[in-house]
Amino acid sequence: MSIQKVVTIHQPEHLPWCGYFNKMRLADHYVILDDVQFKKNNYQNRNRILTPYGVKWLSVPIQMKGHISKTIQNMEVIPDWESKYWGLLAQSYGKHPFYKIYSEELNTIVFSGKTNILDINMDWINFFRKLFQIKTPLSFSSSLGLQSTSTQRLVEICQRHEASEYLAGGGAKDYLETELFDTANISLSYHDFSPRRYSQHQIENFEPYMSALDLIMNVEPNSYHEYI
């Protein structure tokens, strides 16, 4: 009897939302897709937070020169970004119920001195993994040395990790070449996640799709499992 193994693959987002971690929790193995081209104005160096003035992007500035030929793992940040970033974070969440619990650790992540966006993003991802008690093993696509692209690349990543099933993002229905998974004898499923409403500090109308940072600033730590 063959062992069933669900593999999912995702780029290393910055300050990911709750759905990112729900997808991670559902998998038996999670592959960080770090050797694909960096996308400007995407989620690789920024995410949405809720400020006193509404929804804003919390961003790490990237050195964009030559970015078209660079992968995520090779993208460097513009120096001295930390103070402005921390100022917006602290201004946005400093009066929230659970800010004091995490402020020191958040500050340590922001002012780590790291200069590569992958390293910075992984600090955040691992911070949230710990809080949400997610034990799913992680690996990086760059460690595989693959030359393929698009759907074939995803199939080969799954094969390398002996996947019986690939858990794709909901939006992947629009671009995946599903027949390649059929040929590889890998079943295909799609992640479906809707954010659960929680009380947001001094906000009447719930704003979904925020970074998971918003969740931990507003929700009791022993309740995270209800939202991830």
PDB file of C-alpha atoms in Angstrom:
ATOM      1  CA  MET A   1       0.000   0.000   0.000  1.00  0.00           C
ATOM      2  CA  SER A   2       1.532   3.321  -1.081  1.00  0.00           C
ATOM      3  CA  ILE A   3       1.990   6.130   1.418  1.00  0.00           C
ATOM      4  CA  GLN A   4      -0.208   9.158   0.827  1.00  0.00           C
ATOM      5  CA  LYS A   5       1.743  12.413   0.916  1.00  0.00           C
ATOM      6  CA  VAL A   6       0.362  15.885   0.259  1.00  0.00           C
ATOM      7  CA  VAL A   7       2.875  18.430  -1.007  1.00  0.00           C
ATOM      8  CA  THR A   8       2.178  22.099  -1.502  1.00  0.00           C
ATOM      9  CA  ILE A   9       4.394  24.814  -2.978  1.00  0.00           C
ATOM     10  CA  HIS A  10       4.348  28.555  -2.442  1.00  0.00           C
ATOM     11  CA  GLN A  11       6.583  31.574  -2.835  1.00  0.00           C
ATOM     12  CA  PRO A  12       8.044  33.039   0.382  1.00  0.00           C
ATOM     13  CA  GLU A  13       5.580  35.844   1.011  1.00  0.00           C
ATOM     14  CA  HIS A  14       6.250  38.732   3.362  1.00  0.00           C
ATOM     15  CA  LEU A  15       4.101  38.768   6.501  1.00  0.00           C
ATOM     16  CA  PRO A  16       1.696  36.177   5.017  1.00  0.00           C
ATOM     17  CA  TRP A  17      -2.029  36.096   5.670  1.00  0.00           C
ATOM     18  CA  CYS A  18      -3.820  33.348   7.581  1.00  0.00           C
ATOM     19  CA  GLY A  19      -4.644  31.359   4.450  1.00  0.00           C
ATOM     20  CA  TYR A  20      -0.935  30.902   3.751  1.00  0.00           C
ATOM     21  CA  PHE A  21      -0.515  29.110   7.061  1.00  0.00           C
ATOM     22  CA  ASN A  22      -3.720  27.127   6.715  1.00  0.00           C
ATOM     23  CA  LYS A  23      -2.375  25.723   3.439  1.00  0.00           C
ATOM     24  CA  MET A  24       0.901  24.916   5.170  1.00  0.00           C
ATOM     25  CA  ARG A  25      -0.899  23.135   7.996  1.00  0.00           C
ATOM     26  CA  LEU A  26      -2.845  20.939   5.575  1.00  0.00           C
ATOM     27  CA  ALA A  27       0.273  19.663   3.786  1.00  0.00           C
ATOM     28  CA  ASP A  28       2.690  16.882   4.696  1.00  0.00           C
ATOM     29  CA  HIS A  29       5.521  18.860   3.120  1.00  0.00           C
ATOM     30  CA  TYR A  30       5.764  22.537   2.199  1.00  0.00           C
ATOM     31  CA  VAL A  31       8.161  23.740  -0.477  1.00  0.00           C
ATOM     32  CA  ILE A  32       9.285  27.372  -0.480  1.00  0.00           C
ATOM     33  CA  LEU A  33       9.482  28.423  -4.146  1.00  0.00           C
ATOM     34  CA  ASP A  34      12.491  30.713  -3.796  1.00  0.00           C
ATOM     35  CA  ASP A  35      14.185  30.309  -7.201  1.00  0.00           C
ATOM     36  CA  VAL A  36      11.562  31.974  -9.387  1.00  0.00           C
ATOM     37  CA  GLN A  37      11.653  35.548 -10.644  1.00  0.00           C
ATOM     38  CA  PHE A  38      10.878  38.302  -8.151  1.00  0.00           C
ATOM     39  CA  LYS A  39       7.599  40.077  -8.898  1.00  0.00           C
ATOM     40  CA  LYS A  40       7.360  43.802  -8.336  1.00  0.00           C
ATOM     41  CA  ASN A  41       4.284  45.088  -6.458  1.00  0.00           C
ATOM     42  CA  ASN A  42       3.338  41.613  -5.301  1.00  0.00           C
ATOM     43  CA  TYR A  43       3.427  39.948  -1.866  1.00  0.00           C
ATOM     44  CA  GLN A  44       7.110  39.024  -1.875  1.00  0.00           C
ATOM     45  CA  ASN A  45       8.208  42.156  -0.036  1.00  0.00           C
ATOM     46  CA  ARG A  46       4.982  43.574   1.380  1.00  0.00           C
ATOM     47  CA  ASN A  47       1.592  42.778   2.851  1.00  0.00           C
ATOM     48  CA  ARG A  48      -1.527  44.508   4.077  1.00  0.00           C
ATOM     49  CA  ILE A  49      -2.026  45.684   7.645  1.00  0.00           C
ATOM     50  CA  LEU A  50      -4.794  47.645   9.309  1.00  0.00           C
ATOM     51  CA  THR A  51      -3.745  51.105  10.475  1.00  0.00           C
ATOM     52  CA  PRO A  52      -5.728  53.896  12.197  1.00  0.00           C
ATOM     53  CA  TYR A  53      -6.144  55.316   8.681  1.00  0.00           C
ATOM     54  CA  GLY A  54      -7.374  52.129   7.061  1.00  0.00           C
ATOM     55  CA  VAL A  55      -5.651  49.366   5.141  1.00  0.00           C
ATOM     56  CA  LYS A  56      -2.010  50.092   4.252  1.00  0.00           C
ATOM     57  CA  TRP A  57       0.894  48.172   2.736  1.00  0.00           C
ATOM     58  CA  LEU A  58       3.768  47.380   5.107  1.00  0.00           C
ATOM     59  CA  SER A  59       6.706  47.098   2.729  1.00  0.00           C
ATOM     60  CA  VAL A  60      10.413  46.360   2.685  1.00  0.00           C
ATOM     61  CA  PRO A  61      12.045  48.375  -0.145  1.00  0.00           C
ATOM     62  CA  ILE A  62      13.923  46.267  -2.686  1.00  0.00           C
ATOM     63  CA  GLN A  63      16.933  47.096  -4.825  1.00  0.00           C
ATOM     64  CA  MET A  64      15.239  46.699  -8.193  1.00  0.00           C
ATOM     65  CA  LYS A  65      18.217  47.162 -10.523  1.00  0.00           C
ATOM     66  CA  GLY A  66      18.409  44.070 -12.710  1.00  0.00           C
ATOM     67  CA  HIS A  67      15.477  42.428 -10.911  1.00  0.00           C
ATOM     68  CA  ILE A  68      14.098  40.908 -14.122  1.00  0.00           C
ATOM     69  CA  SER A  69      17.012  38.486 -14.184  1.00  0.00           C
ATOM     70  CA  LYS A  70      17.005  37.815 -10.421  1.00  0.00           C
ATOM     71  CA  THR A  71      15.166  35.212  -8.392  1.00  0.00           C
ATOM     72  CA  ILE A  72      13.603  35.850  -5.001  1.00  0.00           C
ATOM     73  CA  GLN A  73      16.521  34.283  -3.173  1.00  0.00           C
ATOM     74  CA  ASN A  74      18.892  36.838  -4.722  1.00  0.00           C
ATOM     75  CA  MET A  75      16.923  40.023  -4.036  1.00  0.00           C
ATOM     76  CA  GLU A  76      18.612  42.488  -1.697  1.00  0.00           C
ATOM     77  CA  VAL A  77      16.820  45.201   0.260  1.00  0.00           C
ATOM     78  CA  ILE A  78      17.557  48.914   0.279  1.00  0.00           C
ATOM     79  CA  PRO A  79      19.519  49.778   3.441  1.00  0.00           C
ATOM     80  CA  ASP A  80      18.045  51.644   6.425  1.00  0.00           C
ATOM     81  CA  TRP A  81      14.452  50.596   5.829  1.00  0.00           C
ATOM     82  CA  GLU A  82      13.888  49.357   9.367  1.00  0.00           C
ATOM     83  CA  SER A  83      12.971  52.555  11.237  1.00  0.00           C
ATOM     84  CA  LYS A  84      10.215  53.615   8.844  1.00  0.00           C
ATOM     85  CA  TYR A  85       8.864  50.062   8.715  1.00  0.00           C
ATOM     86  CA  TRP A  86       8.875  49.706  12.488  1.00  0.00           C
ATOM     87  CA  GLY A  87       7.280  53.118  12.894  1.00  0.00           C
ATOM     88  CA  LEU A  88       4.257  52.125  10.801  1.00  0.00           C
ATOM     89  CA  LEU A  89       3.985  48.733  12.526  1.00  0.00           C
ATOM     90  CA  ALA A  90       4.136  50.229  16.022  1.00  0.00           C
ATOM     91  CA  GLN A  91       1.798  53.085  15.143  1.00  0.00           C
ATOM     92  CA  SER A  92      -0.719  50.644  13.691  1.00  0.00           C
ATOM     93  CA  TYR A  93      -0.708  48.057  16.468  1.00  0.00           C
ATOM     94  CA  GLY A  94       0.843  49.712  19.525  1.00  0.00           C
ATOM     95  CA  LYS A  95      -2.544  50.099  21.260  1.00  0.00           C
ATOM     96  CA  HIS A  96      -3.878  46.676  20.319  1.00  0.00           C
ATOM     97  CA  PRO A  97      -4.666  44.119  23.044  1.00  0.00           C
ATOM     98  CA  PHE A  98      -1.712  41.805  22.437  1.00  0.00           C
ATOM     99  CA  TYR A  99       0.971  44.132  21.104  1.00  0.00           C
ATOM    100  CA  LYS A 100       3.040  44.095  24.306  1.00  0.00           C
ATOM    101  CA  ILE A 101       3.255  40.299  24.268  1.00  0.00           C
ATOM    102  CA  TYR A 102       5.103  40.279  20.951  1.00  0.00           C
ATOM    103  CA  SER A 103       6.631  43.751  20.541  1.00  0.00           C
ATOM    104  CA  GLU A 104      10.141  42.740  21.626  1.00  0.00           C
ATOM    105  CA  GLU A 105      10.254  39.727  19.311  1.00  0.00           C
ATOM    106  CA  LEU A 106       8.796  41.717  16.417  1.00  0.00           C
ATOM    107  CA  ASN A 107      11.413  44.396  16.932  1.00  0.00           C
ATOM    108  CA  THR A 108      14.164  41.772  16.887  1.00  0.00           C
ATOM    109  CA  ILE A 109      12.930  40.435  13.535  1.00  0.00           C
ATOM    110  CA  VAL A 110      12.727  43.889  11.967  1.00  0.00           C
ATOM    111  CA  PHE A 111      16.151  45.017  13.207  1.00  0.00           C
ATOM    112  CA  SER A 112      17.962  41.732  12.551  1.00  0.00           C
ATOM    113  CA  GLY A 113      20.314  43.419  10.078  1.00  0.00           C
ATOM    114  CA  LYS A 114      19.518  40.919   7.331  1.00  0.00           C
ATOM    115  CA  THR A 115      19.778  42.274   3.806  1.00  0.00           C
ATOM    116  CA  ASN A 116      18.128  39.563   1.703  1.00  0.00           C
ATOM    117  CA  ILE A 117      14.342  39.542   1.334  1.00  0.00           C
ATOM    118  CA  LEU A 118      14.192  35.735   1.477  1.00  0.00           C
ATOM    119  CA  ASP A 119      15.960  35.702   4.844  1.00  0.00           C
ATOM    120  CA  ILE A 120      13.700  38.440   6.192  1.00  0.00           C
ATOM    121  CA  ASN A 121      10.552  36.685   4.962  1.00  0.00           C
ATOM    122  CA  MET A 122      11.642  33.379   6.434  1.00  0.00           C
ATOM    123  CA  ASP A 123      12.130  35.019   9.829  1.00  0.00           C
ATOM    124  CA  TRP A 124       8.491  36.108   9.710  1.00  0.00           C
ATOM    125  CA  ILE A 125       7.237  32.781   8.382  1.00  0.00           C
ATOM    126  CA  ASN A 126       9.051  30.850  11.095  1.00  0.00           C
ATOM    127  CA  PHE A 127       7.795  33.277  13.742  1.00  0.00           C
ATOM    128  CA  PHE A 128       4.189  32.595  12.747  1.00  0.00           C
ATOM    129  CA  ARG A 129       4.801  28.849  12.371  1.00  0.00           C
ATOM    130  CA  LYS A 130       5.898  28.765  15.989  1.00  0.00           C
ATOM    131  CA  LEU A 131       2.873  30.733  17.209  1.00  0.00           C
ATOM    132  CA  PHE A 132       0.437  28.635  15.190  1.00  0.00           C
ATOM    133  CA  GLN A 133       2.178  25.389  16.171  1.00  0.00           C
ATOM    134  CA  ILE A 134       2.642  24.254  12.575  1.00  0.00           C
ATOM    135  CA  LYS A 135       5.057  21.337  12.315  1.00  0.00           C
ATOM    136  CA  THR A 136       4.894  20.750   8.548  1.00  0.00           C
ATOM    137  CA  PRO A 137       8.463  20.225   7.237  1.00  0.00           C
ATOM    138  CA  LEU A 138       9.823  22.961   4.970  1.00  0.00           C
ATOM    139  CA  SER A 139      12.335  22.841   2.136  1.00  0.00           C
ATOM    140  CA  PHE A 140      13.450  25.186  -0.650  1.00  0.00           C
ATOM    141  CA  SER A 141      12.977  24.616  -4.367  1.00  0.00           C
ATOM    142  CA  SER A 142      16.434  26.085  -4.993  1.00  0.00           C
ATOM    143  CA  SER A 143      17.970  23.045  -3.318  1.00  0.00           C
ATOM    144  CA  LEU A 144      16.686  20.808  -6.139  1.00  0.00           C
ATOM    145  CA  GLY A 145      18.526  22.435  -9.046  1.00  0.00           C
ATOM    146  CA  LEU A 146      15.596  22.107 -11.456  1.00  0.00           C
ATOM    147  CA  GLN A 147      15.659  23.731 -14.898  1.00  0.00           C
ATOM    148  CA  SER A 148      12.001  23.255 -15.833  1.00  0.00           C
ATOM    149  CA  THR A 149       9.368  25.998 -15.648  1.00  0.00           C
ATOM    150  CA  SER A 150       5.645  26.520 -15.071  1.00  0.00           C
ATOM    151  CA  THR A 151       3.529  23.433 -14.333  1.00  0.00           C
ATOM    152  CA  GLN A 152       6.307  20.998 -15.236  1.00  0.00           C
ATOM    153  CA  ARG A 153       8.453  22.542 -12.522  1.00  0.00           C
ATOM    154  CA  LEU A 154       5.713  21.998  -9.937  1.00  0.00           C
ATOM    155  CA  VAL A 155       5.290  18.402 -11.049  1.00  0.00           C
ATOM    156  CA  GLU A 156       9.022  17.733 -10.735  1.00  0.00           C
ATOM    157  CA  ILE A 157       9.120  19.286  -7.269  1.00  0.00           C
ATOM    158  CA  CYS A 158       6.280  17.000  -6.234  1.00  0.00           C
ATOM    159  CA  GLN A 159       8.059  13.992  -7.705  1.00  0.00           C
ATOM    160  CA  ARG A 160      11.274  14.801  -5.853  1.00  0.00           C
ATOM    161  CA  HIS A 161       9.297  14.809  -2.615  1.00  0.00           C
ATOM    162  CA  GLU A 162       7.391  11.632  -3.500  1.00  0.00           C
ATOM    163  CA  ALA A 163       4.011  13.364  -3.450  1.00  0.00           C
ATOM    164  CA  SER A 164       0.812  11.446  -4.063  1.00  0.00           C
ATOM    165  CA  GLU A 165      -1.172  14.696  -4.078  1.00  0.00           C
ATOM    166  CA  TYR A 166      -0.412  18.315  -4.919  1.00  0.00           C
ATOM    167  CA  LEU A 167      -2.364  20.953  -2.987  1.00  0.00           C
ATOM    168  CA  ALA A 168      -2.538  23.969  -5.296  1.00  0.00           C
ATOM    169  CA  GLY A 169      -3.693  27.486  -4.566  1.00  0.00           C
ATOM    170  CA  GLY A 170      -7.277  28.288  -5.484  1.00  0.00           C
ATOM    171  CA  GLY A 171      -6.189  30.611  -8.280  1.00  0.00           C
ATOM    172  CA  ALA A 172      -4.075  27.885  -9.907  1.00  0.00           C
ATOM    173  CA  LYS A 173      -7.146  26.557 -11.712  1.00  0.00           C
ATOM    174  CA  ASP A 174      -6.610  29.316 -14.266  1.00  0.00           C
ATOM    175  CA  TYR A 175      -3.103  28.303 -15.338  1.00  0.00           C
ATOM    176  CA  LEU A 176      -2.148  24.757 -14.297  1.00  0.00           C
ATOM    177  CA  GLU A 177      -1.660  22.179 -17.037  1.00  0.00           C
ATOM    178  CA  THR A 178      -3.541  19.510 -15.141  1.00  0.00           C
ATOM    179  CA  GLU A 179      -2.705  16.752 -17.619  1.00  0.00           C
ATOM    180  CA  LEU A 180       0.934  16.879 -16.477  1.00  0.00           C
ATOM    181  CA  PHE A 181      -0.119  15.853 -12.981  1.00  0.00           C
ATOM    182  CA  ASP A 182      -2.275  13.078 -14.435  1.00  0.00           C
ATOM    183  CA  THR A 183       0.679  11.759 -16.420  1.00  0.00           C
ATOM    184  CA  ALA A 184       2.842  11.811 -13.274  1.00  0.00           C
ATOM    185  CA  ASN A 185       0.118   9.971 -11.334  1.00  0.00           C
ATOM    186  CA  ILE A 186      -0.179  12.823  -8.830  1.00  0.00           C
ATOM    187  CA  SER A 187      -3.676  13.789  -7.768  1.00  0.00           C
ATOM    188  CA  LEU A 188      -4.557  17.470  -7.746  1.00  0.00           C
ATOM    189  CA  SER A 189      -6.597  19.398  -5.187  1.00  0.00           C
ATOM    190  CA  TYR A 190      -7.186  23.106  -4.646  1.00  0.00           C
ATOM    191  CA  HIS A 191      -6.881  25.041  -1.425  1.00  0.00           C
ATOM    192  CA  ASP A 192     -10.077  26.780  -0.334  1.00  0.00           C
ATOM    193  CA  PHE A 193      -9.865  29.134   2.639  1.00  0.00           C
ATOM    194  CA  SER A 194     -12.097  31.968   3.806  1.00  0.00           C
ATOM    195  CA  PRO A 195     -10.912  34.211   6.655  1.00  0.00           C
ATOM    196  CA  ARG A 196     -12.918  33.869   9.817  1.00  0.00           C
ATOM    197  CA  ARG A 197     -14.157  37.124  11.319  1.00  0.00           C
ATOM    198  CA  TYR A 198     -12.548  38.345  14.546  1.00  0.00           C
ATOM    199  CA  SER A 199     -12.751  41.578  16.500  1.00  0.00           C
ATOM    200  CA  GLN A 200     -10.322  44.176  15.140  1.00  0.00           C
ATOM    201  CA  HIS A 201      -9.274  46.965  17.507  1.00  0.00           C
ATOM    202  CA  GLN A 202     -11.548  50.021  17.068  1.00  0.00           C
ATOM    203  CA  ILE A 203     -12.825  48.748  13.710  1.00  0.00           C
ATOM    204  CA  GLU A 204     -16.547  48.263  13.106  1.00  0.00           C
ATOM    205  CA  ASN A 205     -16.512  46.535   9.727  1.00  0.00           C
ATOM    206  CA  PHE A 206     -14.222  43.528   9.573  1.00  0.00           C
ATOM    207  CA  GLU A 207     -11.345  43.795   7.097  1.00  0.00           C
ATOM    208  CA  PRO A 208     -10.403  40.314   5.831  1.00  0.00           C
ATOM    209  CA  TYR A 209      -7.211  39.282   4.025  1.00  0.00           C
ATOM    210  CA  MET A 210      -4.850  41.154   6.334  1.00  0.00           C
ATOM    211  CA  SER A 211      -1.424  39.838   7.260  1.00  0.00           C
ATOM    212  CA  ALA A 212      -1.492  37.277  10.067  1.00  0.00           C
ATOM    213  CA  LEU A 213       0.123  40.046  12.109  1.00  0.00           C
ATOM    214  CA  ASP A 214      -3.338  41.591  12.422  1.00  0.00           C
ATOM    215  CA  LEU A 215      -4.707  38.341  13.841  1.00  0.00           C
ATOM    216  CA  ILE A 216      -2.114  37.989  16.607  1.00  0.00           C
ATOM    217  CA  MET A 217      -2.571  41.636  17.628  1.00  0.00           C
ATOM    218  CA  ASN A 218      -6.312  41.099  18.181  1.00  0.00           C
ATOM    219  CA  VAL A 219      -6.928  37.472  19.181  1.00  0.00           C
ATOM    220  CA  GLU A 220      -6.139  35.472  22.315  1.00  0.00           C
ATOM    221  CA  PRO A 221      -3.067  33.260  21.683  1.00  0.00           C
ATOM    222  CA  ASN A 222      -4.913  30.124  22.748  1.00  0.00           C
ATOM    223  CA  SER A 223      -7.490  30.741  19.993  1.00  0.00           C
ATOM    224  CA  TYR A 224      -5.222  30.865  16.941  1.00  0.00           C
ATOM    225  CA  HIS A 225      -6.193  27.337  15.897  1.00  0.00           C
ATOM    226  CA  GLU A 226      -9.722  28.584  15.245  1.00  0.00           C
ATOM    227  CA  TYR A 227      -8.508  30.976  12.540  1.00  0.00           C
ATOM    228  CA  ILE A 228      -5.700  29.097  10.809  1.00  0.00           C
TER     229      ILE A 228
END
